[in-house]
């Protein structure tokens, strides 16, 4: 099977408190105890149905999310520059992911 992008989402999100969320629409998503020192250093906190992505800016940040049919290849030299890669899984039982800053009202956020 060829590796193709089946969905690509480009957003600018206000990363209040230096973080943004990717969350199953129905998940509780409480990350308050998940931001350990290790999570802060990795810029990644995880709980059931929710991924917290740390940022280095407390302002609007560009976000690009790509969903592939299979595991994507690493970028070759000369392509986009990536400073850090984290890998994790998320179970999306609702069929929709909310992408939002941590202080956004999830009911008003984009769902994909």
PDB file of C-alpha atoms in Angstrom:
ATOM      1  CA  UNK A   1       0.000   0.000   0.000  1.00  0.00           C
ATOM      2  CA  UNK A   2       1.362   3.429  -0.855  1.00  0.00           C
ATOM      3  CA  UNK A   3       1.833   5.986   1.872  1.00  0.00           C
ATOM      4  CA  UNK A   4      -0.479   8.896   1.156  1.00  0.00           C
ATOM      5  CA  UNK A   5      -1.877  11.751   3.210  1.00  0.00           C
ATOM      6  CA  UNK A   6      -5.605  11.155   3.707  1.00  0.00           C
ATOM      7  CA  UNK A   7      -6.205  14.381   5.621  1.00  0.00           C
ATOM      8  CA  UNK A   8      -4.203  17.539   6.280  1.00  0.00           C
ATOM      9  CA  UNK A   9      -5.321  20.267   8.667  1.00  0.00           C
ATOM     10  CA  UNK A  10      -3.629  23.671   8.917  1.00  0.00           C
ATOM     11  CA  UNK A  11      -4.564  25.974  11.792  1.00  0.00           C
ATOM     12  CA  UNK A  12      -3.313  28.859  13.888  1.00  0.00           C
ATOM     13  CA  UNK A  13      -4.082  28.116  17.537  1.00  0.00           C
ATOM     14  CA  UNK A  14      -3.574  30.293  20.604  1.00  0.00           C
ATOM     15  CA  UNK A  15      -1.201  28.204  22.727  1.00  0.00           C
ATOM     16  CA  UNK A  16      -2.183  29.689  26.073  1.00  0.00           C
ATOM     17  CA  UNK A  17      -0.047  28.287  28.908  1.00  0.00           C
ATOM     18  CA  UNK A  18       2.338  27.031  26.180  1.00  0.00           C
ATOM     19  CA  UNK A  19       0.111  24.125  25.130  1.00  0.00           C
ATOM     20  CA  UNK A  20      -2.595  22.910  22.780  1.00  0.00           C
ATOM     21  CA  UNK A  21      -4.779  19.798  22.737  1.00  0.00           C
ATOM     22  CA  UNK A  22      -5.752  17.079  20.302  1.00  0.00           C
ATOM     23  CA  UNK A  23      -8.682  15.367  21.960  1.00  0.00           C
ATOM     24  CA  UNK A  24     -11.421  12.848  21.263  1.00  0.00           C
ATOM     25  CA  UNK A  25     -14.636  14.889  21.226  1.00  0.00           C
ATOM     26  CA  UNK A  26     -16.099  12.757  24.055  1.00  0.00           C
ATOM     27  CA  UNK A  27     -12.959  12.360  26.198  1.00  0.00           C
ATOM     28  CA  UNK A  28     -12.701  14.053  29.583  1.00  0.00           C
ATOM     29  CA  UNK A  29      -9.165  15.089  28.694  1.00  0.00           C
ATOM     30  CA  UNK A  30      -7.860  16.239  32.085  1.00  0.00           C
ATOM     31  CA  UNK A  31      -4.110  16.704  31.667  1.00  0.00           C
ATOM     32  CA  UNK A  32      -3.564  18.630  34.909  1.00  0.00           C
ATOM     33  CA  UNK A  33      -1.588  15.795  36.539  1.00  0.00           C
ATOM     34  CA  UNK A  34       0.069  14.626  33.328  1.00  0.00           C
ATOM     35  CA  UNK A  35       2.383  17.626  32.874  1.00  0.00           C
ATOM     36  CA  UNK A  36       5.267  16.022  34.782  1.00  0.00           C
ATOM     37  CA  UNK A  37       8.836  17.300  34.454  1.00  0.00           C
ATOM     38  CA  UNK A  38       9.479  14.637  31.795  1.00  0.00           C
ATOM     39  CA  UNK A  39       6.318  15.666  29.884  1.00  0.00           C
ATOM     40  CA  UNK A  40       7.376  19.320  30.006  1.00  0.00           C
ATOM     41  CA  UNK A  41      10.824  18.432  28.649  1.00  0.00           C
ATOM     42  CA  UNK A  42       9.294  16.299  25.869  1.00  0.00           C
ATOM     43  CA  UNK A  43       6.553  18.889  25.197  1.00  0.00           C
ATOM     44  CA  UNK A  44       4.033  16.026  25.317  1.00  0.00           C
ATOM     45  CA  UNK A  45       1.437  14.996  27.910  1.00  0.00           C
ATOM     46  CA  UNK A  46      -0.961  12.098  27.334  1.00  0.00           C
ATOM     47  CA  UNK A  47      -4.105  10.765  28.972  1.00  0.00           C
ATOM     48  CA  UNK A  48      -7.001   8.647  27.698  1.00  0.00           C
ATOM     49  CA  UNK A  49      -8.352  10.228  24.528  1.00  0.00           C
ATOM     50  CA  UNK A  50      -6.212  13.366  24.819  1.00  0.00           C
ATOM     51  CA  UNK A  51      -2.781  14.521  23.671  1.00  0.00           C
ATOM     52  CA  UNK A  52      -1.328  17.718  25.122  1.00  0.00           C
ATOM     53  CA  UNK A  53       1.309  19.307  22.900  1.00  0.00           C
ATOM     54  CA  UNK A  54       3.689  21.736  24.580  1.00  0.00           C
ATOM     55  CA  UNK A  55       4.892  24.787  22.677  1.00  0.00           C
ATOM     56  CA  UNK A  56       7.778  27.202  23.142  1.00  0.00           C
ATOM     57  CA  UNK A  57       5.500  30.181  22.499  1.00  0.00           C
ATOM     58  CA  UNK A  58       2.601  31.502  24.577  1.00  0.00           C
ATOM     59  CA  UNK A  59       0.876  33.007  21.526  1.00  0.00           C
ATOM     60  CA  UNK A  60      -0.724  31.972  18.220  1.00  0.00           C
ATOM     61  CA  UNK A  61       1.218  29.049  16.767  1.00  0.00           C
ATOM     62  CA  UNK A  62       0.926  27.421  13.333  1.00  0.00           C
ATOM     63  CA  UNK A  63      -0.239  23.807  13.533  1.00  0.00           C
ATOM     64  CA  UNK A  64      -0.173  21.272  10.713  1.00  0.00           C
ATOM     65  CA  UNK A  65      -1.665  17.847  11.326  1.00  0.00           C
ATOM     66  CA  UNK A  66      -1.267  15.163   8.673  1.00  0.00           C
ATOM     67  CA  UNK A  67      -2.993  11.796   8.771  1.00  0.00           C
ATOM     68  CA  UNK A  68      -1.283   9.121   6.677  1.00  0.00           C
ATOM     69  CA  UNK A  69      -2.481   5.729   5.482  1.00  0.00           C
ATOM     70  CA  UNK A  70       0.682   4.161   6.967  1.00  0.00           C
ATOM     71  CA  UNK A  71       3.621   5.320   9.065  1.00  0.00           C
ATOM     72  CA  UNK A  72       5.189   8.294   7.256  1.00  0.00           C
ATOM     73  CA  UNK A  73       8.826   8.281   6.173  1.00  0.00           C
ATOM     74  CA  UNK A  74      11.278  10.600   7.887  1.00  0.00           C
ATOM     75  CA  UNK A  75      11.862  13.809   5.992  1.00  0.00           C
ATOM     76  CA  UNK A  76      14.928  13.849   3.779  1.00  0.00           C
ATOM     77  CA  UNK A  77      17.477  16.666   3.824  1.00  0.00           C
ATOM     78  CA  UNK A  78      16.211  19.769   2.078  1.00  0.00           C
ATOM     79  CA  UNK A  79      12.598  19.262   3.119  1.00  0.00           C
ATOM     80  CA  UNK A  80      10.803  20.833   6.068  1.00  0.00           C
ATOM     81  CA  UNK A  81      12.920  21.390   9.158  1.00  0.00           C
ATOM     82  CA  UNK A  82      11.679  19.576  12.250  1.00  0.00           C
ATOM     83  CA  UNK A  83      13.149  20.452  15.628  1.00  0.00           C
ATOM     84  CA  UNK A  84      11.447  17.683  17.578  1.00  0.00           C
ATOM     85  CA  UNK A  85       9.309  14.627  16.905  1.00  0.00           C
ATOM     86  CA  UNK A  86       7.115  12.899  19.489  1.00  0.00           C
ATOM     87  CA  UNK A  87       5.179   9.745  18.743  1.00  0.00           C
ATOM     88  CA  UNK A  88       2.071   8.597  20.586  1.00  0.00           C
ATOM     89  CA  UNK A  89      -1.338   7.046  19.994  1.00  0.00           C
ATOM     90  CA  UNK A  90      -4.828   8.372  20.608  1.00  0.00           C
ATOM     91  CA  UNK A  91      -8.053   6.392  20.697  1.00  0.00           C
ATOM     92  CA  UNK A  92     -10.861   8.331  19.021  1.00  0.00           C
ATOM     93  CA  UNK A  93     -14.053   6.440  19.865  1.00  0.00           C
ATOM     94  CA  UNK A  94     -16.313   9.377  18.909  1.00  0.00           C
ATOM     95  CA  UNK A  95     -14.872   9.569  15.394  1.00  0.00           C
ATOM     96  CA  UNK A  96     -14.019  13.269  15.873  1.00  0.00           C
ATOM     97  CA  UNK A  97     -10.879  14.999  17.148  1.00  0.00           C
ATOM     98  CA  UNK A  98     -11.037  18.461  18.718  1.00  0.00           C
ATOM     99  CA  UNK A  99      -7.977  20.636  18.065  1.00  0.00           C
ATOM    100  CA  UNK A 100      -7.754  23.557  20.487  1.00  0.00           C
ATOM    101  CA  UNK A 101      -5.737  25.704  22.827  1.00  0.00           C
ATOM    102  CA  UNK A 102      -6.040  24.642  26.462  1.00  0.00           C
ATOM    103  CA  UNK A 103      -8.259  27.614  27.403  1.00  0.00           C
ATOM    104  CA  UNK A 104     -10.535  27.394  24.348  1.00  0.00           C
ATOM    105  CA  UNK A 105     -14.162  26.376  24.772  1.00  0.00           C
ATOM    106  CA  UNK A 106     -14.163  22.898  23.239  1.00  0.00           C
ATOM    107  CA  UNK A 107     -17.802  23.183  22.150  1.00  0.00           C
ATOM    108  CA  UNK A 108     -16.783  26.026  19.799  1.00  0.00           C
ATOM    109  CA  UNK A 109     -13.570  24.475  18.473  1.00  0.00           C
ATOM    110  CA  UNK A 110     -12.950  22.812  15.143  1.00  0.00           C
ATOM    111  CA  UNK A 111     -13.722  19.112  15.071  1.00  0.00           C
ATOM    112  CA  UNK A 112     -12.220  16.842  12.424  1.00  0.00           C
TER     113      UNK A 112
END
